[in-house]
PDB file of C-alpha atoms in Angstrom:
ATOM      1  CA  LYS A   1      30.772 -14.600   5.973  1.00 33.00           C
ATOM      2  CA  ILE A   2      28.404 -15.676   8.733  1.00 39.00           C
ATOM      3  CA  GLU A   3      27.466 -19.443   8.579  1.00 43.00           C
ATOM      4  CA  ASP A   4      23.626 -20.250   8.281  1.00 49.00           C
ATOM      5  CA  ALA A   5      23.992 -22.261  11.387  1.00 58.00           C
ATOM      6  CA  TYR A   6      24.477 -19.057  13.213  1.00 71.00           C
ATOM      7  CA  LEU A   7      21.386 -17.266  12.201  1.00 79.00           C
ATOM      8  CA  PRO A   8      18.815 -16.919  14.931  1.00 86.00           C
ATOM      9  CA  SER A   9      15.972 -19.272  14.501  1.00 86.00           C
ATOM     10  CA  LEU A  10      12.655 -20.372  16.259  1.00 89.00           C
ATOM     11  CA  PHE A  11      11.732 -23.942  16.365  1.00 92.00           C
ATOM     12  CA  ILE A  12       8.021 -24.614  16.935  1.00 94.00           C
ATOM     13  CA  ARG A  13       6.643 -28.103  17.595  1.00 95.00           C
ATOM     14  CA  VAL A  14       2.969 -28.251  16.373  1.00 95.00           C
ATOM     15  CA  GLY A  15       1.221 -31.110  18.438  1.00 91.00           C
ATOM     16  CA  ASP A  16       2.750 -34.455  17.394  1.00 91.00           C
ATOM     17  CA  CYS A  17       2.299 -33.719  13.670  1.00 88.00           C
ATOM     18  CA  PHE A  18       5.120 -31.425  12.684  1.00 96.00           C
ATOM     19  CA  VAL A  19       7.511 -28.552  13.438  1.00 95.00           C
ATOM     20  CA  VAL A  20       7.881 -25.069  12.003  1.00 96.00           C
ATOM     21  CA  LYS A  21      11.237 -23.525  11.721  1.00 94.00           C
ATOM     22  CA  ILE A  22      11.655 -19.861  11.300  1.00 93.00           C
ATOM     23  CA  VAL A  23      15.005 -18.302  10.547  1.00 90.00           C
ATOM     24  CA  PHE A  24      15.713 -14.754  11.356  1.00 89.00           C
ATOM     25  CA  SER A  25      18.095 -12.100   9.894  1.00 84.00           C
ATOM     26  CA  LEU A  26      20.603 -10.692  12.005  1.00 81.00           C
ATOM     27  CA  SER A  27      18.272  -7.649  12.297  1.00 82.00           C
ATOM     28  CA  MET A  28      15.603 -10.099  13.786  1.00 85.00           C
ATOM     29  CA  SER A  29      13.419 -10.088  10.844  1.00 85.00           C
ATOM     30  CA  PRO A  30      11.926 -13.526   9.791  1.00 87.00           C
ATOM     31  CA  THR A  31      13.586 -14.438   6.409  1.00 83.00           C
ATOM     32  CA  PHE A  32      12.739 -17.927   5.993  1.00 88.00           C
ATOM     33  CA  ILE A  33       9.980 -20.557   7.302  1.00 93.00           C
ATOM     34  CA  VAL A  34       9.744 -24.268   6.647  1.00 93.00           C
ATOM     35  CA  ALA A  35       7.471 -27.116   7.872  1.00 95.00           C
ATOM     36  CA  HIS A  36       8.849 -30.488   8.491  1.00 95.00           C
ATOM     37  CA  SER A  37       7.289 -33.655   9.669  1.00 95.00           C
ATOM     38  CA  ILE A  38       8.415 -34.730  13.231  1.00 94.00           C
ATOM     39  CA  ALA A  39      10.661 -37.539  11.557  1.00 94.00           C
ATOM     40  CA  GLU A  40      12.303 -34.618   9.701  1.00 93.00           C
ATOM     41  CA  LYS A  41      12.663 -32.385  12.747  1.00 87.00           C
ATOM     42  CA  ASP A  42      16.453 -32.520  12.713  1.00 88.00           C
ATOM     43  CA  ARG A  43      16.847 -31.506   9.147  1.00 87.00           C
ATOM     44  CA  PHE A  44      18.600 -28.124   8.534  1.00 83.00           C
ATOM     45  CA  PRO A  45      16.107 -25.132   8.556  1.00 78.00           C
ATOM     46  CA  PHE A  46      16.651 -24.381   4.733  1.00 82.00           C
ATOM     47  CA  ASP A  47      16.047 -28.087   3.658  1.00 88.00           C
ATOM     48  CA  GLN A  48      12.446 -28.607   2.237  1.00 89.00           C
ATOM     49  CA  SER A  49      10.540 -31.547   3.499  1.00 93.00           C
ATOM     50  CA  ASP A  50      10.269 -34.664   1.227  1.00 93.00           C
ATOM     51  CA  LEU A  51       6.554 -34.891   1.838  1.00 93.00           C
ATOM     52  CA  ARG A  52       4.095 -32.786  -0.258  1.00 92.00           C
ATOM     53  CA  VAL A  53       1.870 -31.758   2.572  1.00 93.00           C
ATOM     54  CA  PHE A  54       4.772 -30.175   4.524  1.00 94.00           C
ATOM     55  CA  LYS A  55       6.036 -28.407   1.225  1.00 92.00           C
ATOM     56  CA  ILE A  56       2.542 -26.826   0.667  1.00 91.00           C
ATOM     57  CA  LEU A  57       2.260 -25.782   4.395  1.00 94.00           C
ATOM     58  CA  THR A  58       5.875 -24.209   3.858  1.00 93.00           C
ATOM     59  CA  VAL A  59       4.580 -22.105   1.265  1.00 90.00           C
ATOM     60  CA  TYR A  60       1.146 -21.325   2.868  1.00 90.00           C
ATOM     61  CA  PHE A  61       3.096 -20.307   6.007  1.00 93.00           C
ATOM     62  CA  SER A  62       5.463 -18.213   4.130  1.00 91.00           C
ATOM     63  CA  ARG A  63       2.539 -16.196   2.656  1.00 88.00           C
ATOM     64  CA  ALA A  64       0.827 -16.041   6.056  1.00 90.00           C
ATOM     65  CA  LEU A  65       3.638 -14.938   8.082  1.00 92.00           C
ATOM     66  CA  PRO A  66       3.862 -11.475   6.446  1.00 92.00           C
ATOM     67  CA  ASP A  67       0.289 -10.932   6.731  1.00 90.00           C
ATOM     68  CA  PHE A  68       0.298 -11.597  10.396  1.00 92.00           C
ATOM     69  CA  LEU A  69       3.175  -9.117  10.938  1.00 92.00           C
ATOM     70  CA  GLN A  70       1.531  -6.537   8.720  1.00 93.00           C
ATOM     71  CA  ARG A  71      -1.969  -6.945  10.366  1.00 92.00           C
ATOM     72  CA  TYR A  72      -0.921  -7.286  13.967  1.00 92.00           C
ATOM     73  CA  ARG A  73       2.363  -5.286  13.807  1.00 90.00           C
ATOM     74  CA  ARG A  74       4.319  -5.820  17.205  1.00 89.00           C
ATOM     75  CA  ASP A  75       2.130  -8.822  18.033  1.00 94.00           C
ATOM     76  CA  GLY A  76       2.485 -10.449  14.642  1.00 93.00           C
ATOM     77  CA  MET A  77       4.854 -13.343  15.393  1.00 93.00           C
ATOM     78  CA  TYR A  78       2.813 -14.073  18.678  1.00 94.00           C
ATOM     79  CA  GLU A  79      -0.461 -14.246  16.803  1.00 95.00           C
ATOM     80  CA  PHE A  80       1.129 -16.330  13.988  1.00 95.00           C
ATOM     81  CA  ILE A  81       2.370 -18.778  16.654  1.00 94.00           C
ATOM     82  CA  LEU A  82      -1.120 -18.918  18.324  1.00 94.00           C
ATOM     83  CA  TRP A  83      -2.669 -19.574  14.845  1.00 95.00           C
ATOM     84  CA  LEU A  84      -0.243 -22.540  14.501  1.00 96.00           C
ATOM     85  CA  ARG A  85      -2.111 -24.171  17.129  1.00 94.00           C
ATOM     86  CA  CYS A  86      -5.048 -24.691  14.727  1.00 94.00           C
ATOM     87  CA  TYR A  87      -2.786 -27.347  13.038  1.00 96.00           C
ATOM     88  CA  THR A  88      -2.370 -29.722  16.004  1.00 95.00           C
ATOM     89  CA  ASN A  89      -5.111 -31.809  14.410  1.00 95.00           C
ATOM     90  CA  LEU A  90      -3.686 -31.665  10.863  1.00 95.00           C
ATOM     91  CA  PHE A  91      -4.318 -35.249   9.988  1.00 94.00           C
ATOM     92  CA  THR A  92      -7.586 -35.774  11.865  1.00 95.00           C
ATOM     93  CA  ALA A  93      -9.640 -32.735  11.196  1.00 95.00           C
ATOM     94  CA  LYS A  94     -12.428 -32.860   8.836  1.00 96.00           C
ATOM     95  CA  CYS A  95     -13.074 -30.280   6.064  1.00 96.00           C
ATOM     96  CA  GLN A  96     -15.823 -27.766   6.950  1.00 95.00           C
ATOM     97  CA  LYS A  97     -17.150 -27.999   3.465  1.00 94.00           C
ATOM     98  CA  CYS A  98     -16.808 -31.697   2.209  1.00 94.00           C
ATOM     99  CA  GLY A  99     -16.540 -33.381   5.782  1.00 96.00           C
ATOM    100  CA  LYS A 100     -13.629 -35.498   4.608  1.00 96.00           C
ATOM    101  CA  ARG A 101     -10.272 -35.982   6.323  1.00 96.00           C
ATOM    102  CA  ILE A 102      -8.317 -36.519   3.061  1.00 95.00           C
ATOM    103  CA  GLN A 103      -9.155 -35.522  -0.351  1.00 93.00           C
ATOM    104  CA  ARG A 104      -7.171 -35.275  -3.687  1.00 88.00           C
ATOM    105  CA  ASP A 105      -5.804 -31.799  -4.439  1.00 81.00           C
ATOM    106  CA  LEU A 106      -5.295 -30.261  -7.787  1.00 75.00           C
ATOM    107  CA  THR A 107      -2.504 -32.227  -8.639  1.00 75.00           C
ATOM    108  CA  GLY A 108      -4.004 -35.774  -7.775  1.00 81.00           C
ATOM    109  CA  ASP A 109      -2.259 -36.170  -4.365  1.00 86.00           C
ATOM    110  CA  PHE A 110      -4.196 -36.961  -1.218  1.00 92.00           C
ATOM    111  CA  LEU A 111      -3.954 -34.233   1.367  1.00 93.00           C
ATOM    112  CA  PRO A 112      -5.640 -33.183   4.586  1.00 96.00           C
ATOM    113  CA  PRO A 113      -7.469 -30.024   5.157  1.00 94.00           C
ATOM    114  CA  ILE A 114      -4.335 -27.501   4.979  1.00 92.00           C
ATOM    115  CA  VAL A 115      -6.225 -24.247   4.911  1.00 91.00           C
ATOM    116  CA  ARG A 116      -7.253 -22.871   8.528  1.00 92.00           C
ATOM    117  CA  THR A 117      -9.234 -19.817   9.197  1.00 89.00           C
ATOM    118  CA  ILE A 118      -7.900 -17.414  11.892  1.00 85.00           C
ATOM    119  CA  SER A 119     -10.769 -16.665  13.910  1.00 83.00           C
ATOM    120  CA  GLY A 120     -12.372 -20.310  14.295  1.00 87.00           C
ATOM    121  CA  CYS A 121      -9.350 -22.516  13.159  1.00 91.00           C
ATOM    122  CA  ASP A 122     -11.867 -23.900  10.630  1.00 93.00           C
ATOM    123  CA  SER A 123     -10.358 -26.443   8.399  1.00 94.00           C
ATOM    124  CA  TYR A 124     -10.624 -26.717   4.638  1.00 93.00           C
ATOM    125  CA  HIS A 125      -9.114 -28.494   1.855  1.00 91.00           C
ATOM    126  CA  ILE A 126      -7.424 -26.469  -0.862  1.00 85.00           C
ATOM    127  CA  LYS A 127     -10.311 -26.742  -3.504  1.00 85.00           C
ATOM    128  CA  CYS A 128     -12.940 -26.587  -0.757  1.00 88.00           C
ATOM    129  CA  SER A 129     -11.849 -23.202   0.863  1.00 84.00           C
ATOM    130  CA  PRO A 130     -14.206 -20.331   0.226  1.00 81.00           C
ATOM    131  CA  PHE A 131     -11.234 -17.953  -0.052  1.00 75.00           C
ATOM    132  CA  GLU A 132      -8.381 -17.835  -2.820  1.00 67.00           C
ATOM    133  CA  LEU A 133      -4.840 -16.973  -2.829  1.00 52.00           C
ATOM    134  CA  GLU A 134      -2.639 -18.069  -5.614  1.00 56.00           C
ATOM    135  CA  LEU A 135       0.635 -19.774  -4.693  1.00 52.00           C
ATOM    136  CA  PRO A 136       3.295 -20.523  -7.212  1.00 51.00           C
ATOM    137  CA  ASP A 137       3.758 -24.114  -8.061  1.00 49.00           C
ATOM    138  CA  PHE A 138       0.796 -25.240  -5.858  1.00 45.00           C
ATOM    139  CA  GLY A 139      -2.287 -23.742  -7.620  1.00 39.00           C
ATOM    140  CA  TYR A 140      -4.736 -21.943  -5.549  1.00 37.00           C
ATOM    141  CA  ILE A 141      -4.614 -21.838  -1.768  1.00 36.00           C
ATOM    142  CA  THR A 142      -6.607 -19.524   0.728  1.00 35.00           C
ATOM    143  CA  MET A 143      -6.529 -16.726   2.967  1.00 36.00           C
ATOM    144  CA  GLN A 144      -9.214 -15.004   4.858  1.00 35.00           C
ATOM    145  CA  PRO A 145     -10.851 -11.806   3.773  1.00 38.00           C
ATOM    146  CA  ASP A 146      -9.712  -8.600   5.417  1.00 39.00           C
ATOM    147  CA  ASP A 147     -12.667  -8.494   7.790  1.00 38.00           C
ATOM    148  CA  ARG A 148     -12.030 -12.032   9.439  1.00 37.00           C
ATOM    149  CA  HIS A 149      -8.399 -10.993  10.089  1.00 37.00           C
ATOM    150  CA  LYS A 150      -9.437  -8.478  12.474  1.00 37.00           C
ATOM    151  CA  GLN A 151     -10.931 -10.934  14.657  1.00 38.00           C
ATOM    152  CA  ALA A 152      -8.974 -12.463  17.547  1.00 34.00           C
ATOM    153  CA  VAL A 153      -7.413 -16.031  17.347  1.00 33.00           C
TER     154      VAL A 153
END
């Protein structure tokens, strides 16, 4: 039995806001991704954040990473990491649609614009976003249509 602590992982600090941890299988395929606040940065990679914003980002990133790997093939992980730079202003960016920094989401929680486009790093609240992707337990969240994925970060 191989202990989880021995699995290869990547720890990415996203500005002063949060960290993203990607755990890889022994064959170096990404198997798990989680977002934690800076205060939670020392948590075990398989532990969820206590904060709803980072729980939602975890689900969003878990859906986005395979998309990047499929679309960009060999450069998928690199492109995903570049895209994470769009989140350095997570709590200061205004939504492109409503112009607010914080808005109630579908469950009533106040959240920043979580959705980011790939080509322009445009910020959107979940319910303001022009694109839809259903994520379990979190209602609807967005991804870009295929034609925007083709544009460089």
